[in-house]
Short mmCIF file of C-alpha atoms and ligand atoms in Angstrom, two decimals:
data_model
loop_
_atom_site.label_atom_id
_atom_site.label_comp_id
_atom_site.label_asym_id
_atom_site.label_seq_id
_atom_site.Cartn_x
_atom_site.Cartn_y
_atom_site.Cartn_z
CA MET A 1 -3.77 36.43 -60.07
CA THR A 2 -4.57 34.32 -56.99
CA THR A 3 -8.11 33.19 -56.27
CA VAL A 4 -8.45 35.65 -53.38
CA ALA A 5 -7.07 38.52 -55.48
CA TYR A 6 -9.55 37.69 -58.25
CA PHE A 7 -12.50 37.74 -55.87
CA ILE A 8 -11.31 40.98 -54.23
CA SER A 9 -11.12 42.58 -57.68
CA LEU A 10 -14.68 41.39 -58.31
CA LEU A 11 -16.39 42.09 -54.97
CA GLY A 12 -14.14 44.44 -53.03
CA LYS A 13 -12.07 43.58 -49.97
CA ASP A 14 -14.99 43.84 -47.50
CA ASN A 15 -16.89 41.10 -49.28
CA VAL A 16 -14.14 38.49 -49.37
CA LEU A 17 -13.77 37.15 -45.84
CA GLU A 18 -10.89 35.02 -44.71
CA ASP A 19 -10.70 35.59 -40.97
CA PRO A 20 -11.29 32.51 -38.79
CA GLU A 21 -14.30 34.03 -37.05
CA ALA A 22 -16.14 34.67 -40.34
CA LEU A 23 -15.18 31.23 -41.67
CA ALA A 24 -16.63 29.64 -38.53
CA ILE A 25 -19.87 31.66 -38.62
CA TYR A 26 -20.59 31.26 -42.33
CA GLY A 27 -19.34 27.67 -42.45
CA THR A 28 -22.15 26.22 -40.41
CA ASP A 29 -25.94 26.24 -40.04
CA TRP A 30 -28.38 26.01 -37.12
CA THR A 31 -27.53 22.34 -36.45
CA ARG A 32 -23.97 23.34 -35.43
CA ARG A 33 -23.20 19.66 -35.65
CA TYR A 34 -20.19 19.69 -37.97
CA PRO A 35 -17.00 21.61 -37.30
CA PRO A 36 -17.03 24.37 -39.94
CA ASN A 37 -14.27 24.12 -42.51
CA ALA A 38 -14.74 26.91 -45.07
CA SER A 39 -11.81 28.34 -47.01
CA LEU A 40 -13.36 31.67 -47.98
CA VAL A 41 -16.62 33.58 -47.70
CA LEU A 42 -17.89 35.65 -50.64
CA ARG A 43 -20.71 38.17 -50.39
CA PRO A 44 -21.96 39.16 -53.86
CA LYS A 45 -24.58 41.86 -54.39
CA THR A 46 -25.91 40.99 -57.86
CA ALA A 47 -26.69 37.99 -60.04
CA GLN A 48 -23.89 39.10 -62.38
CA GLU A 49 -21.39 38.83 -59.50
CA VAL A 50 -22.73 35.38 -58.57
CA SER A 51 -22.38 34.43 -62.23
CA LYS A 52 -18.71 35.46 -62.31
CA ILE A 53 -18.02 33.65 -59.03
CA LEU A 54 -19.49 30.38 -60.28
CA ALA A 55 -17.86 30.64 -63.71
CA TYR A 56 -14.47 31.04 -61.97
CA CYS A 57 -15.12 28.24 -59.46
CA ASN A 58 -16.31 25.92 -62.20
CA GLU A 59 -13.23 26.59 -64.31
CA HIS A 60 -10.89 26.06 -61.34
CA LYS A 61 -12.91 23.17 -59.83
CA LEU A 62 -13.49 24.97 -56.55
CA SER A 63 -16.44 23.72 -54.51
CA VAL A 64 -19.11 26.16 -53.36
CA VAL A 65 -21.67 26.16 -50.55
CA PRO A 66 -24.64 28.50 -51.18
CA SER A 67 -25.59 30.17 -47.93
CA GLY A 68 -28.76 32.00 -46.85
CA GLY A 69 -29.86 32.76 -43.29
CA ARG A 70 -28.15 29.53 -42.06
CA THR A 71 -31.25 28.53 -40.08
CA GLY A 72 -31.34 25.18 -41.93
CA LEU A 73 -31.81 22.08 -39.78
CA ALA A 74 -30.34 19.45 -42.12
CA GLY A 75 -26.71 20.55 -42.48
CA GLY A 76 -27.34 21.94 -45.97
CA ALA A 77 -25.41 25.20 -45.70
CA VAL A 78 -22.35 23.76 -43.97
CA ALA A 79 -18.84 23.84 -45.42
CA LEU A 80 -17.31 20.49 -44.52
CA ASP A 81 -14.25 20.32 -46.68
CA GLY A 82 -12.65 23.68 -47.47
CA GLU A 83 -15.45 24.93 -49.73
CA ILE A 84 -16.04 28.57 -50.65
CA VAL A 85 -19.20 29.86 -48.99
CA VAL A 86 -21.28 32.16 -51.21
CA SER A 87 -23.57 34.14 -48.93
CA VAL A 88 -26.43 36.01 -50.61
CA GLU A 89 -27.10 38.18 -47.54
CA ARG A 90 -26.19 41.42 -49.39
CA MET A 91 -28.71 40.58 -52.10
CA ASN A 92 -31.43 41.95 -49.87
CA GLN A 93 -33.55 44.20 -52.09
CA ILE A 94 -37.29 43.90 -52.49
CA LEU A 95 -37.58 44.73 -56.18
CA GLU A 96 -41.34 45.11 -56.65
CA VAL A 97 -44.65 44.51 -54.95
CA ASN A 98 -47.24 44.21 -57.70
CA ILE A 99 -50.69 44.73 -56.24
CA GLN A 100 -52.64 44.23 -59.46
CA GLU A 101 -51.05 40.87 -60.22
CA MET A 102 -50.55 40.06 -56.54
CA TRP A 103 -46.89 39.11 -56.34
CA ILE A 104 -43.68 40.21 -54.70
CA CYS A 105 -40.31 40.05 -56.44
CA ALA A 106 -37.18 40.08 -54.30
CA GLN A 107 -33.52 39.17 -54.27
CA ALA A 108 -32.61 35.88 -52.61
CA GLY A 109 -31.18 37.39 -49.42
CA VAL A 110 -34.35 39.12 -48.23
CA PRO A 111 -35.44 37.72 -44.84
CA LEU A 112 -38.87 36.10 -44.65
CA ALA A 113 -40.13 38.64 -42.06
CA ALA A 114 -39.27 41.52 -44.44
CA LEU A 115 -41.31 39.87 -47.21
CA GLN A 116 -44.25 39.45 -44.82
CA ASP A 117 -43.99 43.13 -43.80
CA ALA A 118 -43.77 44.38 -47.38
CA ALA A 119 -46.86 42.40 -48.36
CA LYS A 120 -48.75 43.70 -45.32
CA LYS A 121 -47.80 47.29 -46.15
CA ALA A 122 -49.32 46.77 -49.61
CA GLY A 123 -52.55 45.47 -48.03
CA LEU A 124 -51.79 41.89 -49.10
CA PHE A 125 -50.53 38.72 -47.43
CA TYR A 126 -47.34 36.66 -47.79
CA PRO A 127 -48.45 33.10 -47.09
CA MET A 128 -45.25 31.56 -45.66
CA ASP A 129 -44.54 31.57 -41.94
CA LEU A 130 -41.69 29.86 -40.07
CA GLY A 131 -40.41 30.21 -36.50
CA SER A 132 -37.11 31.32 -38.07
CA LYS A 133 -38.74 34.18 -40.05
CA GLY A 134 -36.39 36.86 -38.67
CA SER A 135 -33.30 35.15 -40.12
CA CYS A 136 -34.21 32.72 -42.90
CA GLN A 137 -34.17 34.15 -46.41
CA LEU A 138 -36.13 33.85 -49.63
CA GLY A 139 -33.32 31.89 -51.37
CA GLY A 140 -33.02 29.46 -48.45
CA ASN A 141 -36.81 29.04 -48.25
CA LEU A 142 -36.89 28.21 -51.97
CA ALA A 143 -33.83 25.97 -51.85
CA THR A 144 -35.36 23.93 -49.01
CA ASN A 145 -38.97 24.15 -50.22
CA ALA A 146 -39.82 25.26 -46.70
CA GLY A 147 -43.16 24.20 -45.18
CA GLY A 148 -43.97 25.91 -41.93
CA LEU A 149 -46.74 26.82 -39.59
CA LYS A 150 -49.54 27.53 -42.06
CA PHE A 151 -48.89 24.72 -44.56
CA ILE A 152 -52.27 23.14 -43.83
CA ARG A 153 -53.94 26.23 -45.27
CA TYR A 154 -51.53 27.62 -47.87
CA GLY A 155 -49.05 24.84 -48.75
CA GLY A 156 -45.25 25.24 -48.97
CA MET A 157 -42.86 27.33 -51.08
CA ARG A 158 -43.52 25.29 -54.21
CA ASN A 159 -47.15 26.33 -54.18
CA HIS A 160 -46.40 30.03 -54.15
CA VAL A 161 -43.65 30.47 -56.69
CA LEU A 162 -44.35 32.33 -59.92
CA GLY A 163 -40.75 32.57 -61.06
CA ILE A 164 -37.11 32.36 -60.07
CA GLU A 165 -33.75 33.48 -61.37
CA MET A 166 -30.86 31.04 -60.96
CA VAL A 167 -27.17 31.01 -61.63
CA LEU A 168 -26.04 27.63 -62.92
CA ALA A 169 -22.79 25.92 -61.96
CA ASP A 170 -21.02 27.21 -65.08
CA GLY A 171 -22.09 30.80 -64.38
CA ARG A 172 -24.93 31.08 -66.89
CA ILE A 173 -27.93 33.00 -65.60
CA LEU A 174 -31.18 31.10 -66.05
CA ASP A 175 -34.05 33.60 -66.01
CA MET A 176 -37.33 31.86 -65.22
CA ASN A 177 -38.76 34.92 -63.58
CA ALA A 178 -41.79 35.70 -65.74
CA SER A 179 -45.05 36.80 -64.12
CA LEU A 180 -47.42 34.37 -65.82
CA GLN A 181 -50.31 32.91 -63.87
CA LYS A 182 -50.62 30.15 -66.48
CA ASP A 183 -47.75 28.70 -68.50
CA ASN A 184 -47.53 25.18 -69.91
CA CYS A 185 -44.48 25.23 -72.20
CA GLY A 186 -42.76 21.93 -71.57
CA TYR A 187 -41.15 20.96 -68.26
CA ASP A 188 -41.57 23.37 -65.36
CA LEU A 189 -37.84 23.75 -64.74
CA LYS A 190 -38.15 26.18 -61.86
CA GLN A 191 -39.79 23.45 -59.77
CA LEU A 192 -36.68 21.32 -60.24
CA PHE A 193 -34.57 23.93 -58.46
CA ILE A 194 -37.02 24.44 -55.60
CA GLY A 195 -35.97 22.07 -52.83
CA SER A 196 -32.62 21.36 -54.52
CA GLU A 197 -30.68 22.55 -51.45
CA GLY A 198 -28.02 24.47 -53.32
CA THR A 199 -26.91 21.43 -55.33
CA LEU A 200 -28.12 22.62 -58.76
CA GLY A 201 -27.44 26.36 -58.77
CA ILE A 202 -27.65 29.55 -56.74
CA ILE A 203 -31.05 31.23 -56.58
CA THR A 204 -30.65 34.97 -57.00
CA GLN A 205 -34.24 36.17 -57.26
CA GLY A 206 -37.75 34.93 -56.71
CA LYS A 207 -41.26 36.07 -57.52
CA ILE A 208 -43.83 34.85 -55.02
CA ARG A 209 -47.62 34.99 -55.25
CA LEU A 210 -49.32 37.10 -52.61
CA MET A 211 -52.77 36.50 -51.23
CA LYS A 212 -55.71 38.51 -50.08
CA LYS A 213 -55.34 39.63 -46.48
CA PRO A 214 -56.88 36.80 -44.43
CA GLN A 215 -59.92 37.20 -42.21
CA PRO A 216 -59.13 37.42 -38.48
CA TYR A 217 -57.48 34.36 -36.93
CA PHE A 218 -58.76 32.73 -33.74
CA VAL A 219 -56.76 30.34 -31.62
CA THR A 220 -57.46 27.81 -28.93
CA LEU A 221 -55.07 25.62 -27.02
CA ILE A 222 -56.33 22.17 -26.14
CA ALA A 223 -55.08 19.49 -23.75
CA VAL A 224 -55.75 15.80 -24.36
CA ASP A 225 -54.79 12.56 -22.68
CA THR A 226 -53.92 10.47 -25.75
CA PHE A 227 -52.44 11.05 -29.19
CA SER A 228 -55.51 9.37 -30.64
CA HIS A 229 -57.69 12.10 -29.09
CA LEU A 230 -55.64 14.75 -30.89
CA LEU A 231 -56.45 13.03 -34.18
CA SER A 232 -60.13 12.89 -33.26
CA VAL A 233 -60.14 16.65 -32.60
CA LEU A 234 -58.44 17.18 -35.96
CA ALA A 235 -61.23 15.18 -37.62
CA LEU A 236 -63.82 17.44 -35.93
CA CYS A 237 -61.96 20.53 -37.18
CA ARG A 238 -62.06 19.20 -40.74
CA LYS A 239 -65.84 19.12 -40.55
CA SER A 240 -66.07 22.65 -39.15
CA THR A 241 -67.27 25.45 -41.42
CA HIS A 242 -64.31 27.59 -40.35
CA THR A 243 -61.13 27.49 -42.39
CA LEU A 244 -58.37 25.69 -40.51
CA THR A 245 -55.09 27.66 -40.75
CA ALA A 246 -53.00 25.63 -38.29
CA PHE A 247 -53.27 22.40 -36.32
CA GLU A 248 -50.06 22.05 -34.33
CA PHE A 249 -49.22 19.73 -31.46
CA PHE A 250 -46.60 19.26 -28.76
CA THR A 251 -46.15 16.98 -25.78
CA ASP A 252 -46.02 18.05 -22.18
CA ALA A 253 -42.32 17.10 -22.21
CA ALA A 254 -41.77 19.72 -24.95
CA TYR A 255 -43.77 22.27 -22.99
CA GLN A 256 -41.69 21.65 -19.85
CA HIS A 257 -38.56 22.61 -21.80
CA VAL A 258 -40.25 25.77 -23.11
CA LYS A 259 -41.27 26.76 -19.57
CA THR A 260 -37.72 26.23 -18.30
CA CYS A 261 -36.38 28.68 -20.91
CA PHE A 262 -39.35 31.05 -21.02
CA PRO A 263 -41.02 30.91 -17.57
CA HIS A 264 -43.57 33.57 -18.57
CA LEU A 265 -45.10 31.00 -20.97
CA GLY A 266 -46.13 28.73 -18.08
CA GLY A 267 -49.41 28.54 -16.19
CA VAL A 268 -51.83 28.08 -19.08
CA PHE A 269 -53.42 24.85 -17.84
CA SER A 270 -54.02 24.12 -14.17
CA ASP A 271 -52.92 20.47 -14.59
CA PRO A 272 -50.42 18.97 -17.03
CA HIS A 273 -51.68 16.64 -19.79
CA PRO A 274 -49.59 14.41 -22.09
CA PHE A 275 -50.47 16.24 -25.34
CA TYR A 276 -51.42 19.77 -26.34
CA GLY A 277 -52.82 21.06 -29.59
CA LEU A 278 -52.91 24.56 -31.04
CA ILE A 279 -55.86 25.11 -33.33
CA GLU A 280 -56.12 28.23 -35.45
CA VAL A 281 -59.02 29.13 -37.74
CA GLU A 282 -59.76 32.00 -40.06
CA VAL A 283 -63.24 33.40 -39.49
CA ALA A 284 -65.18 35.93 -41.55
CA SER A 285 -67.94 36.60 -39.04
CA HIS A 286 -69.11 35.00 -35.84
CA THR A 287 -71.72 35.41 -33.11
CA GLN A 288 -70.74 38.37 -30.95
CA GLY A 289 -69.35 37.38 -27.55
CA GLU A 290 -68.77 33.74 -28.47
CA HIS A 291 -65.33 32.48 -29.43
CA PRO A 292 -65.63 31.00 -32.96
CA LEU A 293 -64.15 27.73 -31.73
CA PHE A 294 -66.53 27.48 -28.78
CA ARG A 295 -69.04 25.09 -30.44
CA LEU A 296 -66.31 22.83 -31.75
CA ILE A 297 -64.64 22.64 -28.35
CA GLU A 298 -68.01 21.97 -26.71
CA GLU A 299 -68.61 19.09 -29.10
CA ALA A 300 -65.12 17.70 -28.43
CA PHE A 301 -65.78 17.80 -24.67
CA SER A 302 -69.09 16.03 -25.13
CA CYS A 303 -67.36 13.27 -27.14
CA GLY A 304 -64.96 12.78 -24.21
CA ILE A 305 -61.84 13.53 -26.26
CA LEU A 306 -60.78 16.77 -24.57
CA ALA A 307 -59.23 17.14 -21.15
CA ASP A 308 -59.00 20.94 -21.16
CA ALA A 309 -59.12 23.94 -23.49
CA VAL A 310 -58.24 27.63 -23.27
CA PHE A 311 -59.36 30.22 -25.83
CA ALA A 312 -57.10 33.10 -26.78
CA GLU A 313 -59.34 36.04 -25.87
CA ASN A 314 -57.00 38.84 -26.91
CA ALA A 315 -53.87 39.60 -28.93
CA GLU A 316 -51.58 39.01 -25.95
CA GLN A 317 -52.95 35.49 -25.37
CA PHE A 318 -52.91 34.78 -29.10
CA SER A 319 -49.20 35.50 -29.37
CA ARG A 320 -48.50 33.75 -26.06
CA PHE A 321 -50.07 30.49 -27.31
CA TRP A 322 -48.15 30.70 -30.54
CA SER A 323 -44.93 31.42 -28.61
CA MET A 324 -45.39 28.20 -26.64
CA ARG A 325 -45.26 26.30 -29.93
CA GLU A 326 -42.71 28.40 -31.81
CA ASN A 327 -40.16 28.40 -28.97
CA ILE A 328 -39.79 24.63 -28.76
CA THR A 329 -36.80 24.48 -31.13
CA GLU A 330 -34.96 27.24 -29.28
CA SER A 331 -35.71 25.71 -25.86
CA LEU A 332 -34.50 22.26 -26.90
CA ALA A 333 -31.35 23.74 -28.46
CA ARG A 334 -30.46 25.19 -25.08
CA THR A 335 -30.34 21.72 -23.53
CA GLY A 336 -27.06 21.31 -25.36
CA ARG A 337 -27.41 18.10 -27.32
CA VAL A 338 -30.20 17.56 -29.83
CA HIS A 339 -30.67 15.33 -32.84
CA LYS A 340 -33.69 15.97 -35.05
CA ASN A 341 -36.04 13.95 -37.22
CA ASP A 342 -38.58 15.66 -39.48
CA LEU A 343 -41.08 13.04 -40.63
CA THR A 344 -44.35 12.87 -42.51
CA LEU A 345 -46.80 10.06 -42.66
CA PRO A 346 -50.23 9.58 -44.15
CA LEU A 347 -52.63 10.82 -41.46
CA GLY A 348 -54.20 7.37 -41.31
CA SER A 349 -50.89 5.80 -40.21
CA LEU A 350 -49.92 8.36 -37.58
CA GLU A 351 -51.43 6.59 -34.61
CA ALA A 352 -49.88 3.22 -35.43
CA PHE A 353 -46.54 4.92 -36.10
CA MET A 354 -46.58 6.75 -32.76
CA LYS A 355 -47.44 3.49 -30.98
CA SER A 356 -44.53 1.65 -32.63
CA VAL A 357 -42.06 4.44 -31.89
CA SER A 358 -43.21 4.82 -28.29
CA ALA A 359 -42.55 1.11 -27.78
CA LEU A 360 -38.91 1.34 -28.93
CA PRO A 361 -36.27 1.16 -26.17
CA LYS A 362 -34.79 4.64 -25.70
CA GLY A 363 -31.89 4.02 -23.29
CA GLY A 364 -31.07 7.34 -21.63
CA ILE A 365 -32.33 9.43 -24.56
CA GLU A 366 -35.20 11.84 -23.95
CA VAL A 367 -37.58 11.83 -26.91
CA ILE A 368 -39.70 14.91 -27.63
CA TYR A 369 -42.56 14.98 -30.14
CA PHE A 370 -44.15 18.05 -31.70
CA GLY A 371 -45.00 19.40 -35.12
CA HIS A 372 -47.55 20.19 -37.75
CA LEU A 373 -50.04 17.43 -36.99
CA GLY A 374 -52.56 18.61 -39.57
CA ASP A 375 -49.95 17.94 -42.28
CA GLY A 376 -48.97 14.55 -40.83
CA ASN A 377 -45.58 16.16 -40.04
CA ILE A 378 -44.02 14.96 -36.77
CA HIS A 379 -40.78 16.48 -35.46
CA ILE A 380 -38.92 14.11 -33.16
CA ASN A 381 -36.09 15.67 -31.15
CA TYR A 382 -33.76 13.32 -29.31
CA ILE A 383 -32.07 14.96 -26.32
CA GLY A 384 -28.86 13.67 -24.78
CA PRO A 385 -27.37 14.56 -21.40
CA ALA A 386 -25.60 17.95 -21.66
CA ASN A 387 -22.37 16.75 -20.11
CA GLY A 388 -22.43 13.18 -21.41
CA ASP A 389 -20.24 11.60 -24.06
CA VAL A 390 -21.24 13.11 -27.45
CA GLU A 391 -20.04 10.13 -29.47
CA ALA A 392 -21.98 7.68 -27.28
CA PHE A 393 -25.12 9.85 -27.65
CA ARG A 394 -24.74 9.96 -31.45
CA ARG A 395 -24.24 6.19 -31.61
CA ASP A 396 -27.28 5.46 -29.46
CA VAL A 397 -29.45 7.96 -31.35
CA ARG A 398 -28.41 6.44 -34.65
CA VAL A 399 -29.55 2.98 -33.55
CA LEU A 400 -32.90 4.41 -32.46
CA GLU A 401 -33.32 6.64 -35.49
CA LYS A 402 -32.75 3.74 -37.90
CA LYS A 403 -35.63 1.88 -36.26
CA VAL A 404 -37.79 5.00 -36.59
CA PHE A 405 -36.84 5.31 -40.29
CA GLU A 406 -37.67 1.62 -40.86
CA CYS A 407 -41.08 2.36 -39.43
CA ILE A 408 -41.39 5.39 -41.74
CA ALA A 409 -40.49 3.25 -44.76
CA HIS A 410 -43.05 0.65 -43.65
CA TYR A 411 -45.83 3.26 -43.75
CA ARG A 412 -44.46 4.89 -46.92
CA GLY A 413 -43.78 8.10 -45.05
CA SER A 414 -40.97 10.59 -45.60
CA ILE A 415 -37.76 11.05 -43.59
CA SER A 416 -37.81 14.74 -44.52
CA ALA A 417 -41.10 16.58 -44.52
CA GLU A 418 -39.78 20.11 -44.78
CA HIS A 419 -36.15 20.59 -43.64
CA GLY A 420 -34.47 18.75 -46.51
CA ILE A 421 -31.78 16.07 -46.61
CA GLY A 422 -28.60 18.19 -46.36
CA CYS A 423 -25.63 16.13 -45.23
CA ILE A 424 -27.31 14.84 -42.09
CA LYS A 425 -29.80 12.55 -43.83
CA ARG A 426 -28.03 11.75 -47.08
CA GLU A 427 -27.30 8.16 -46.05
CA ASP A 428 -30.97 7.72 -45.26
CA LEU A 429 -32.46 8.95 -48.53
CA HIS A 430 -33.19 5.35 -49.53
CA TYR A 431 -35.81 5.04 -46.77
CA SER A 432 -38.04 7.41 -48.77
CA ARG A 433 -36.74 7.32 -52.35
CA SER A 434 -36.35 4.27 -54.59
CA GLU A 435 -33.08 3.34 -56.32
CA LEU A 436 -34.57 4.51 -59.60
CA GLU A 437 -35.57 7.88 -58.16
CA ILE A 438 -32.08 8.39 -56.71
CA GLU A 439 -30.49 7.37 -60.03
CA ILE A 440 -32.58 9.97 -61.88
CA MET A 441 -31.69 12.64 -59.31
CA ARG A 442 -27.97 11.87 -59.72
CA LYS A 443 -28.29 12.12 -63.51
CA ILE A 444 -29.98 15.52 -63.23
CA LYS A 445 -27.20 16.68 -60.91
CA ALA A 446 -24.57 15.47 -63.39
CA VAL A 447 -26.20 17.38 -66.27
CA LEU A 448 -26.51 20.67 -64.38
CA ASP A 449 -23.28 20.48 -62.38
CA PRO A 450 -20.91 18.19 -64.31
CA THR A 451 -17.83 19.24 -62.32
CA GLY A 452 -19.71 18.68 -59.04
CA ILE A 453 -18.79 22.03 -57.49
CA LEU A 454 -22.21 22.86 -56.05
CA ASN A 455 -22.74 21.92 -52.41
CA PRO A 456 -20.91 18.58 -52.53
CA GLY A 457 -21.98 15.94 -50.04
CA LYS A 458 -25.51 17.28 -49.74
CA ILE A 459 -28.60 15.16 -50.58
CA PHE A 460 -26.45 12.29 -51.98
P1 LIG B 501 -29.83 28.13 -45.13
O1 LIG B 501 -29.89 27.41 -43.84
O2 LIG B 501 -28.78 29.18 -45.27
O3 LIG B 501 -29.66 27.08 -46.30
C1 LIG B 501 -30.50 25.98 -46.42
C2 LIG B 501 -30.17 25.23 -47.72
O4 LIG B 501 -30.48 26.05 -48.83
C3 LIG B 501 -28.70 24.88 -47.87
O5 LIG B 501 -28.61 23.66 -48.55
C4 LIG B 501 -28.15 26.01 -48.72
O6 LIG B 501 -27.01 25.60 -49.45
C5 LIG B 501 -29.31 26.32 -49.62
N1 LIG B 501 -29.40 27.73 -50.02
C6 LIG B 501 -29.54 28.82 -49.22
N2 LIG B 501 -29.65 29.93 -49.97
C7 LIG B 501 -29.58 29.53 -51.27
C8 LIG B 501 -29.64 30.20 -52.52
N3 LIG B 501 -29.79 31.52 -52.61
N4 LIG B 501 -29.54 29.46 -53.65
C9 LIG B 501 -29.39 28.12 -53.61
N5 LIG B 501 -29.32 27.44 -52.45
C10 LIG B 501 -29.42 28.13 -51.30
N6 LIG B 501 -38.32 24.91 -41.75
C11 LIG B 501 -39.55 24.61 -42.21
O7 LIG B 501 -39.68 24.14 -43.34
N7 LIG B 501 -40.66 24.80 -41.43
C12 LIG B 501 -40.59 25.35 -40.19
O8 LIG B 501 -41.60 25.50 -39.52
C13 LIG B 501 -39.30 25.72 -39.70
N8 LIG B 501 -39.16 26.29 -38.49
C14 LIG B 501 -37.92 26.60 -38.03
C15 LIG B 501 -37.80 27.18 -36.76
C16 LIG B 501 -36.55 27.49 -36.25
C17 LIG B 501 -36.45 28.14 -34.89
C18 LIG B 501 -35.39 27.20 -37.02
C19 LIG B 501 -34.01 27.53 -36.51
C20 LIG B 501 -35.49 26.63 -38.28
C21 LIG B 501 -36.76 26.33 -38.79
N9 LIG B 501 -36.91 25.76 -40.06
C22 LIG B 501 -38.16 25.46 -40.53
C23 LIG B 501 -35.73 25.44 -40.89
C24 LIG B 501 -35.19 26.60 -41.75
O9 LIG B 501 -35.56 27.86 -41.21
C25 LIG B 501 -35.68 26.47 -43.20
O10 LIG B 501 -35.14 25.30 -43.76
C26 LIG B 501 -35.33 27.67 -44.08
O11 LIG B 501 -36.01 27.55 -45.30
C27 LIG B 501 -33.83 27.82 -44.36
O12 LIG B 501 -33.58 29.10 -44.91
P2 LIG B 501 -32.16 29.80 -44.75
O13 LIG B 501 -32.18 31.07 -45.52
O14 LIG B 501 -31.78 29.91 -43.34
O15 LIG B 501 -31.24 28.74 -45.50
C1 LIG B 502 -40.82 23.68 -36.33
O1 LIG B 502 -41.82 23.16 -36.82
C2 LIG B 502 -39.54 23.61 -37.11
O2 LIG B 502 -40.85 24.31 -35.27
C3 LIG B 502 -38.36 23.09 -36.30
O3 LIG B 502 -39.69 22.90 -38.28
C4 LIG B 502 -38.50 21.65 -35.88
O4 LIG B 502 -36.76 21.85 -34.26
C5 LIG B 502 -37.39 21.10 -34.98
O5 LIG B 502 -37.20 19.88 -34.98
ZN1 LIG B 503 -41.68 22.28 -38.67
#
């Protein structure tokens, strides 16, 4: 029996895709940087089917790319070299919402927004939130250890996981999906697979802790004249009695791109300022008629660190302010040519880092800064001319990016805060991981995937 015939007998004809259009769609992720080169797309429905797929691929030494919502920004879910793409999109069942124990159990292909909705329906709260929530999936969020917009308050995927079910490279199903709040029996193996970017197995199920429904959120948008002032406002927020749920920032250059794509998001401030911040707090009760952030903003003005501020007074303004921040990635993508860095630094080094990077010669490259400032997570997007020479842009960006990474290494920061390494940053892993760390990672990979079929060329 041929490989295709075997998979058709296992999954049915509709779930074994060979047409060029499907190969192109499933062979790439949101970066769209590499020409997709998948040989086959498989769409299993159960862990048992995934198990049979991997057992077969392992025996026949066929490489596999695990694929979720393909919103990844590191080239993790791309098929570069004739791999078989295993998409978990049909594994889209929410299996249980347990209110007493406060968790949700779902198959890997459930989109993030559906998990949020299911938790809400049960009167609880799913703590992850990403701009890609409509498309990214539980398995992808776990495999990348996604961070997101509320990390400052709730942490990332790692912090929420109670259990996972995995299929190993040889097809064995590793069930680590218990519902224990406390469990100290040896190594916590599930944590090894979280953030492993499809290189150690395929995640088929996850059990995620839910939280109490939060108190109402309040948002204000601030404008400042220097990056240092943003950090001073952050310091004031830390002292506030309100619980900070987001502290995001973006430059006016980023905002200009958003306004070009989404003109209805313009007109918030009467004058432009170099930096904007979005502050969100969770508030149990506050003085009627006064925005909960009013006192804090008043204090910031009196310290001379604020240039302007606008409170979200209603639900429409609240979502408008968030849209200004969440639409940056989409707006920059529409410029045609983007290269991304996703960096974290200790908060105390951020200002010096930004000064060093601002001083670097940029040539014709437009450099946009935004991100999750409260987490020390800066996204740098480098934009090249839409009709310019792609190769020249990549070469110039690479020269610049290496200098940025040297700066990151100097401050002991990370070259990947939340998107992962994928294939885009694999040559740069050494900026943030020592030789010994990389050696240990390679040994773990060799133990769990001795034939090397799982997502080759990613991370290493
Ligand atoms: P994919 O892109 O399909 O895959 C990502 C990686 O996980 C690949 O290496 C893939 O092989 C592996 N993988 C996928 N599914 C499985 C599985 N079932 N088992 C094993 N491995 C698997 N990320 C953040 O962290 N924070 C943000 O704020 C954020 N905002 C974003 C906003 C936009 C507009 C976009 C486009 C992306 C954003 N991202 C963000 C990046 C992306 O959404 C996340 O990395 C997300 O977790 C990827 O999930 P996915 O299902 O799309 O995975
Ligand atoms: C965000 O924070 C995402 O909006 C995407 O992580 C970042 O596009 C990017 O560089
Ligand atoms: Zn981000």
